[in-house]
Amino acid sequence: MVIRLSQSGPAERIANRSDYRLPEQQWSYSVAAEFAGKVPEVIAPLVASDGEAAFVWHGRPITVWPFVMGASLDRRNSVELRRAAHLLARCCAETGGSWLLLIGTRLNGAR
């Protein structure tokens, strides 16, 4: 199991970054869960008994994921970036239009 603490740093800086707030974290993990249901390589976060994948601990969003052997993406490696792009394209294709609904909901400010 892997526990991921959201962005570290001064609380003021984190509080001002909207992408590190709990609703944004919950939304992004719902997208990951949607993709994981369709594409085997995508790992879904573990959810609590209330169905949420993110919670706040000491003012920072926390998520829990199954442990998977591997390495982080090297953003300077064009081969890895191309593979990541292909995986994202597969995720979008395999979920049909449902990922558009998730993004549309997010863009419209709904939670």
CSV table of N, CA and C in Angstrom, one decimal:
chain,number,residue,atom,x,y,z
A,1,MET,N,0.8,-1.2,0.0
A,1,MET,CA,0.0,0.0,0.0
A,1,MET,C,0.9,1.2,0.0
A,2,VAL,N,0.5,2.3,-0.7
A,2,VAL,CA,1.2,3.5,-0.8
A,2,VAL,C,0.3,4.6,-0.3
A,3,ILE,N,0.8,5.5,0.6
A,3,ILE,CA,0.1,6.6,1.1
A,3,ILE,C,0.7,7.8,0.5
A,4,ARG,N,-0.1,8.6,-0.2
A,4,ARG,CA,0.3,9.8,-0.9
A,4,ARG,C,-0.2,11.1,-0.2
A,5,LEU,N,0.8,11.9,0.3
A,5,LEU,CA,0.5,13.1,0.9
A,5,LEU,C,0.5,14.2,-0.2
A,6,SER,N,-0.5,15.0,-0.3
A,6,SER,CA,-0.5,16.1,-1.3
A,6,SER,C,0.7,17.0,-1.1
A,7,GLN,N,0.9,17.8,-2.1
A,7,GLN,CA,2.0,18.7,-2.1
A,7,GLN,C,2.5,19.2,-0.8
A,8,SER,N,3.8,19.1,-0.6
A,8,SER,CA,4.4,19.6,0.7
A,8,SER,C,4.9,21.0,0.5
A,9,GLY,N,5.1,21.7,1.6
A,9,GLY,CA,5.6,23.1,1.5
A,9,GLY,C,4.8,23.9,2.5
A,10,PRO,N,5.1,25.2,2.5
A,10,PRO,CA,4.3,26.1,3.4
A,10,PRO,C,2.8,26.1,3.2
A,11,ALA,N,2.1,26.0,4.3
A,11,ALA,CA,0.6,25.9,4.2
A,11,ALA,C,0.0,27.0,3.4
A,12,GLU,N,0.5,28.2,3.5
A,12,GLU,CA,-0.1,29.3,2.7
A,12,GLU,C,0.0,29.0,1.2
A,13,ARG,N,1.2,28.5,0.8
A,13,ARG,CA,1.4,28.2,-0.7
A,13,ARG,C,0.4,27.1,-1.1
A,14,ILE,N,0.3,26.1,-0.3
A,14,ILE,CA,-0.6,25.0,-0.7
A,14,ILE,C,-2.1,25.4,-0.7
A,15,ALA,N,-2.4,26.2,0.3
A,15,ALA,CA,-3.8,26.7,0.4
A,15,ALA,C,-4.2,27.6,-0.8
A,16,ASN,N,-3.2,28.2,-1.4
A,16,ASN,CA,-3.5,29.0,-2.6
A,16,ASN,C,-3.5,28.3,-3.9
A,17,ARG,N,-3.1,27.0,-3.9
A,17,ARG,CA,-3.1,26.2,-5.1
A,17,ARG,C,-4.4,25.4,-5.1
A,18,SER,N,-5.3,25.8,-6.0
A,18,SER,CA,-6.6,25.1,-6.0
A,18,SER,C,-6.6,23.6,-6.3
A,19,ASP,N,-5.5,23.2,-7.1
A,19,ASP,CA,-5.4,21.8,-7.4
A,19,ASP,C,-5.0,20.9,-6.3
A,20,TYR,N,-4.6,21.5,-5.1
A,20,TYR,CA,-4.3,20.7,-4.0
A,20,TYR,C,-5.4,20.6,-2.9
A,21,ARG,N,-6.5,21.2,-3.2
A,21,ARG,CA,-7.6,21.2,-2.2
A,21,ARG,C,-8.4,19.9,-2.3
A,22,LEU,N,-9.0,19.5,-1.3
A,22,LEU,CA,-9.7,18.2,-1.2
A,22,LEU,C,-10.7,18.0,-2.4
A,23,PRO,N,-11.6,18.9,-2.7
A,23,PRO,CA,-12.5,18.6,-3.8
A,23,PRO,C,-11.8,18.3,-5.2
A,24,GLU,N,-10.7,19.0,-5.4
A,24,GLU,CA,-10.0,18.8,-6.7
A,24,GLU,C,-9.3,17.4,-6.6
A,25,GLN,N,-8.8,17.0,-5.5
A,25,GLN,CA,-8.1,15.7,-5.3
A,25,GLN,C,-9.2,14.6,-5.5
A,26,GLN,N,-10.4,14.8,-4.9
A,26,GLN,CA,-11.4,13.8,-5.0
A,26,GLN,C,-11.8,13.6,-6.4
A,27,TRP,N,-11.9,14.7,-7.2
A,27,TRP,CA,-12.3,14.7,-8.6
A,27,TRP,C,-11.3,13.9,-9.4
A,28,SER,N,-10.0,14.3,-9.2
A,28,SER,CA,-9.0,13.6,-10.0
A,28,SER,C,-8.9,12.1,-9.7
A,29,TYR,N,-9.2,11.7,-8.5
A,29,TYR,CA,-9.2,10.3,-8.2
A,29,TYR,C,-10.4,9.6,-8.7
A,30,SER,N,-11.5,10.3,-8.9
A,30,SER,CA,-12.7,9.7,-9.5
A,30,SER,C,-12.4,9.4,-11.0
A,31,VAL,N,-11.6,10.3,-11.6
A,31,VAL,CA,-11.2,10.1,-13.0
A,31,VAL,C,-10.3,8.9,-13.1
A,32,ALA,N,-9.3,8.8,-12.2
A,32,ALA,CA,-8.4,7.6,-12.2
A,32,ALA,C,-9.2,6.3,-12.0
A,33,ALA,N,-10.2,6.3,-11.1
A,33,ALA,CA,-11.0,5.1,-10.9
A,33,ALA,C,-11.8,4.8,-12.2
A,34,GLU,N,-12.3,5.8,-12.9
A,34,GLU,CA,-13.0,5.5,-14.1
A,34,GLU,C,-12.1,4.9,-15.2
A,35,PHE,N,-10.9,5.5,-15.3
A,35,PHE,CA,-9.9,4.9,-16.3
A,35,PHE,C,-9.5,3.5,-15.9
A,36,ALA,N,-9.3,3.3,-14.6
A,36,ALA,CA,-8.9,2.0,-14.1
A,36,ALA,C,-9.9,0.9,-14.4
A,37,GLY,N,-11.1,1.3,-14.4
A,37,GLY,CA,-12.2,0.3,-14.7
A,37,GLY,C,-12.2,-0.2,-16.2
A,38,LYS,N,-11.5,0.5,-17.0
A,38,LYS,CA,-11.5,0.2,-18.4
A,38,LYS,C,-10.1,-0.2,-19.0
A,39,VAL,N,-9.0,0.3,-18.4
A,39,VAL,CA,-7.7,0.1,-18.9
A,39,VAL,C,-6.9,-0.6,-17.8
A,40,PRO,N,-6.4,-1.8,-18.0
A,40,PRO,CA,-5.7,-2.6,-17.0
A,40,PRO,C,-4.5,-1.9,-16.4
A,41,GLU,N,-3.8,-1.2,-17.1
A,41,GLU,CA,-2.5,-0.5,-16.6
A,41,GLU,C,-2.8,0.6,-15.6
A,42,VAL,N,-4.0,1.1,-15.6
A,42,VAL,CA,-4.3,2.2,-14.7
A,42,VAL,C,-4.7,1.7,-13.3
A,43,ILE,N,-4.1,2.3,-12.3
A,43,ILE,CA,-4.3,1.8,-10.9
A,43,ILE,C,-5.3,2.8,-10.3
A,44,ALA,N,-6.4,2.2,-9.7
A,44,ALA,CA,-7.4,3.0,-9.0
A,44,ALA,C,-6.9,3.2,-7.5
A,45,PRO,N,-7.3,4.4,-7.0
A,45,PRO,CA,-7.0,4.6,-5.6
A,45,PRO,C,-7.9,3.7,-4.7
A,46,LEU,N,-7.4,3.4,-3.5
A,46,LEU,CA,-8.3,2.7,-2.6
A,46,LEU,C,-9.3,3.6,-2.0
A,47,VAL,N,-10.5,3.2,-1.7
A,47,VAL,CA,-11.5,4.1,-1.2
A,47,VAL,C,-11.8,3.7,0.3
A,48,ALA,N,-12.3,4.7,1.0
A,48,ALA,CA,-12.7,4.4,2.4
A,48,ALA,C,-14.1,3.9,2.4
A,49,SER,N,-14.6,3.5,3.6
A,49,SER,CA,-16.0,3.0,3.7
A,49,SER,C,-17.0,4.0,3.2
A,50,ASP,N,-16.7,5.3,3.2
A,50,ASP,CA,-17.7,6.3,2.8
A,50,ASP,C,-17.6,6.5,1.3
A,51,GLY,N,-16.7,5.7,0.6
A,51,GLY,CA,-16.6,5.8,-0.9
A,51,GLY,C,-15.6,6.9,-1.4
A,52,GLU,N,-15.0,7.6,-0.5
A,52,GLU,CA,-14.1,8.7,-0.9
A,52,GLU,C,-12.7,8.1,-1.0
A,53,ALA,N,-12.0,8.7,-2.0
A,53,ALA,CA,-10.6,8.2,-2.2
A,53,ALA,C,-9.6,9.2,-1.6
A,54,ALA,N,-10.0,10.4,-1.2
A,54,ALA,CA,-9.1,11.4,-0.6
A,54,ALA,C,-9.8,11.9,0.7
A,55,PHE,N,-8.9,12.2,1.6
A,55,PHE,CA,-9.4,12.8,2.9
A,55,PHE,C,-8.3,13.8,3.4
A,56,VAL,N,-8.7,14.6,4.3
A,56,VAL,CA,-7.7,15.6,4.9
A,56,VAL,C,-7.1,15.1,6.2
A,57,TRP,N,-5.8,15.3,6.3
A,57,TRP,CA,-5.1,15.0,7.5
A,57,TRP,C,-4.1,16.1,7.7
A,58,HIS,N,-4.2,16.8,8.8
A,58,HIS,CA,-3.4,17.9,9.1
A,58,HIS,C,-3.4,19.0,8.0
A,59,GLY,N,-4.6,19.2,7.5
A,59,GLY,CA,-4.8,20.2,6.4
A,59,GLY,C,-4.3,19.8,5.1
A,60,ARG,N,-3.9,18.6,4.8
A,60,ARG,CA,-3.4,18.2,3.5
A,60,ARG,C,-4.2,16.9,3.0
A,61,PRO,N,-4.6,17.0,1.8
A,61,PRO,CA,-5.3,15.8,1.2
A,61,PRO,C,-4.4,14.6,1.2
A,62,ILE,N,-4.9,13.4,1.5
A,62,ILE,CA,-4.2,12.2,1.6
A,62,ILE,C,-5.0,11.2,0.7
A,63,THR,N,-4.2,10.3,0.0
A,63,THR,CA,-4.8,9.2,-0.8
A,63,THR,C,-4.0,7.9,-0.5
A,64,VAL,N,-4.7,6.8,-0.7
A,64,VAL,CA,-4.1,5.5,-0.4
A,64,VAL,C,-4.2,4.7,-1.7
A,65,TRP,N,-3.1,4.1,-2.2
A,65,TRP,CA,-3.1,3.4,-3.4
A,65,TRP,C,-2.5,2.0,-3.2
A,66,PRO,N,-2.8,1.1,-4.0
A,66,PRO,CA,-2.2,-0.2,-4.0
A,66,PRO,C,-0.7,0.0,-4.5
A,67,PHE,N,0.2,-0.8,-3.9
A,67,PHE,CA,1.6,-0.7,-4.3
A,67,PHE,C,1.8,-1.4,-5.6
A,68,VAL,N,2.5,-0.8,-6.5
A,68,VAL,CA,2.8,-1.4,-7.8
A,68,VAL,C,4.3,-1.1,-8.1
A,69,MET,N,5.1,-2.1,-8.4
A,69,MET,CA,6.5,-2.0,-8.7
A,69,MET,C,6.6,-1.1,-10.0
A,70,GLY,N,7.6,-0.3,-10.1
A,70,GLY,CA,7.8,0.5,-11.3
A,70,GLY,C,8.6,1.8,-10.9
A,71,ALA,N,8.7,2.7,-11.9
A,71,ALA,CA,9.5,3.9,-11.7
A,71,ALA,C,8.6,5.1,-12.1
A,72,SER,N,8.9,6.2,-11.6
A,72,SER,CA,8.2,7.5,-12.0
A,72,SER,C,8.5,7.8,-13.4
A,73,LEU,N,7.6,8.5,-14.1
A,73,LEU,CA,7.8,9.0,-15.4
A,73,LEU,C,9.0,10.0,-15.5
A,74,ASP,N,9.9,9.7,-16.4
A,74,ASP,CA,11.0,10.7,-16.6
A,74,ASP,C,10.5,11.6,-17.7
A,75,ARG,N,10.2,12.8,-17.3
A,75,ARG,CA,9.6,13.8,-18.2
A,75,ARG,C,10.6,14.3,-19.3
A,76,ARG,N,11.8,14.0,-19.1
A,76,ARG,CA,12.9,14.3,-20.1
A,76,ARG,C,13.1,13.3,-21.2
A,77,ASN,N,12.4,12.1,-21.0
A,77,ASN,CA,12.6,11.0,-21.9
A,77,ASN,C,11.5,10.9,-22.9
A,78,SER,N,11.8,11.2,-24.1
A,78,SER,CA,10.7,11.3,-25.2
A,78,SER,C,10.0,10.0,-25.4
A,79,VAL,N,10.7,8.9,-25.2
A,79,VAL,CA,10.1,7.6,-25.4
A,79,VAL,C,9.0,7.3,-24.3
A,80,GLU,N,9.4,7.7,-23.1
A,80,GLU,CA,8.4,7.5,-22.0
A,80,GLU,C,7.3,8.5,-22.1
A,81,LEU,N,7.5,9.7,-22.6
A,81,LEU,CA,6.4,10.6,-22.8
A,81,LEU,C,5.5,10.2,-23.9
A,82,ARG,N,6.0,9.6,-24.9
A,82,ARG,CA,5.2,9.1,-26.0
A,82,ARG,C,4.3,7.9,-25.5
A,83,ARG,N,4.9,7.0,-24.7
A,83,ARG,CA,4.1,5.9,-24.1
A,83,ARG,C,3.0,6.4,-23.2
A,84,ALA,N,3.3,7.5,-22.4
A,84,ALA,CA,2.3,8.0,-21.5
A,84,ALA,C,1.2,8.7,-22.3
A,85,ALA,N,1.6,9.3,-23.4
A,85,ALA,CA,0.5,9.9,-24.3
A,85,ALA,C,-0.4,8.8,-24.9
A,86,HIS,N,0.2,7.7,-25.3
A,86,HIS,CA,-0.6,6.6,-25.9
A,86,HIS,C,-1.5,6.0,-24.8
A,87,LEU,N,-1.0,5.9,-23.6
A,87,LEU,CA,-1.8,5.4,-22.5
A,87,LEU,C,-3.0,6.3,-22.2
A,88,LEU,N,-2.8,7.6,-22.2
A,88,LEU,CA,-3.8,8.6,-22.0
A,88,LEU,C,-4.8,8.5,-23.1
A,89,ALA,N,-4.4,8.4,-24.4
A,89,ALA,CA,-5.3,8.2,-25.5
A,89,ALA,C,-6.1,7.0,-25.4
A,90,ARG,N,-5.5,5.9,-24.9
A,90,ARG,CA,-6.3,4.6,-24.7
A,90,ARG,C,-7.3,4.8,-23.7
A,91,CYS,N,-7.0,5.5,-22.6
A,91,CYS,CA,-7.9,5.7,-21.5
A,91,CYS,C,-9.1,6.5,-22.0
A,92,CYS,N,-8.9,7.5,-22.8
A,92,CYS,CA,-10.0,8.3,-23.3
A,92,CYS,C,-10.8,7.5,-24.3
A,93,ALA,N,-10.2,6.7,-25.1
A,93,ALA,CA,-10.9,5.9,-26.1
A,93,ALA,C,-11.7,4.8,-25.4
A,94,GLU,N,-11.1,4.1,-24.4
A,94,GLU,CA,-11.8,3.0,-23.8
A,94,GLU,C,-13.0,3.4,-22.9
A,95,THR,N,-13.0,4.7,-22.4
A,95,THR,CA,-14.1,5.1,-21.6
A,95,THR,C,-15.2,5.7,-22.4
A,96,GLY,N,-15.1,5.7,-23.7
A,96,GLY,CA,-16.1,6.3,-24.6
A,96,GLY,C,-16.2,7.8,-24.3
A,97,GLY,N,-17.4,8.2,-24.1
A,97,GLY,CA,-17.5,9.7,-23.8
A,97,GLY,C,-17.6,9.9,-22.3
A,98,SER,N,-17.5,8.9,-21.5
A,98,SER,CA,-17.8,9.1,-20.0
A,98,SER,C,-16.7,10.0,-19.4
A,99,TRP,N,-15.5,10.0,-19.9
A,99,TRP,CA,-14.4,10.9,-19.4
A,99,TRP,C,-14.8,12.3,-19.7
A,100,LEU,N,-15.4,12.6,-20.8
A,100,LEU,CA,-15.9,13.9,-21.2
A,100,LEU,C,-16.9,14.5,-20.2
A,101,LEU,N,-17.8,13.6,-19.7
A,101,LEU,CA,-18.7,14.0,-18.7
A,101,LEU,C,-18.0,14.4,-17.4
A,102,LEU,N,-17.0,13.6,-17.0
A,102,LEU,CA,-16.2,14.0,-15.8
A,102,LEU,C,-15.5,15.3,-16.0
A,103,ILE,N,-14.9,15.6,-17.1
A,103,ILE,CA,-14.2,16.8,-17.3
A,103,ILE,C,-15.3,18.0,-17.5
A,104,GLY,N,-16.4,17.7,-18.1
A,104,GLY,CA,-17.4,18.8,-18.3
A,104,GLY,C,-18.0,19.1,-16.9
A,105,THR,N,-18.2,18.1,-16.1
A,105,THR,CA,-18.7,18.4,-14.7
A,105,THR,C,-17.7,19.3,-14.0
A,106,ARG,N,-16.4,18.9,-14.1
A,106,ARG,CA,-15.4,19.7,-13.4
A,106,ARG,C,-15.3,21.1,-13.9
A,107,LEU,N,-15.3,21.3,-15.2
A,107,LEU,CA,-15.2,22.6,-15.8
A,107,LEU,C,-16.4,23.5,-15.4
A,108,ASN,N,-17.5,22.9,-15.2
A,108,ASN,CA,-18.7,23.7,-14.8
A,108,ASN,C,-18.8,23.9,-13.3
A,109,GLY,N,-17.8,23.4,-12.6
A,109,GLY,CA,-17.7,23.7,-11.2
A,109,GLY,C,-18.6,22.8,-10.3
A,110,ALA,N,-19.2,21.8,-10.9
A,110,ALA,CA,-20.0,20.8,-10.1
A,110,ALA,C,-19.1,19.9,-9.4
A,111,ARG,N,-19.5,19.4,-8.3
A,111,ARG,CA,-18.7,18.4,-7.6
A,111,ARG,C,-19.4,17.1,-7.5
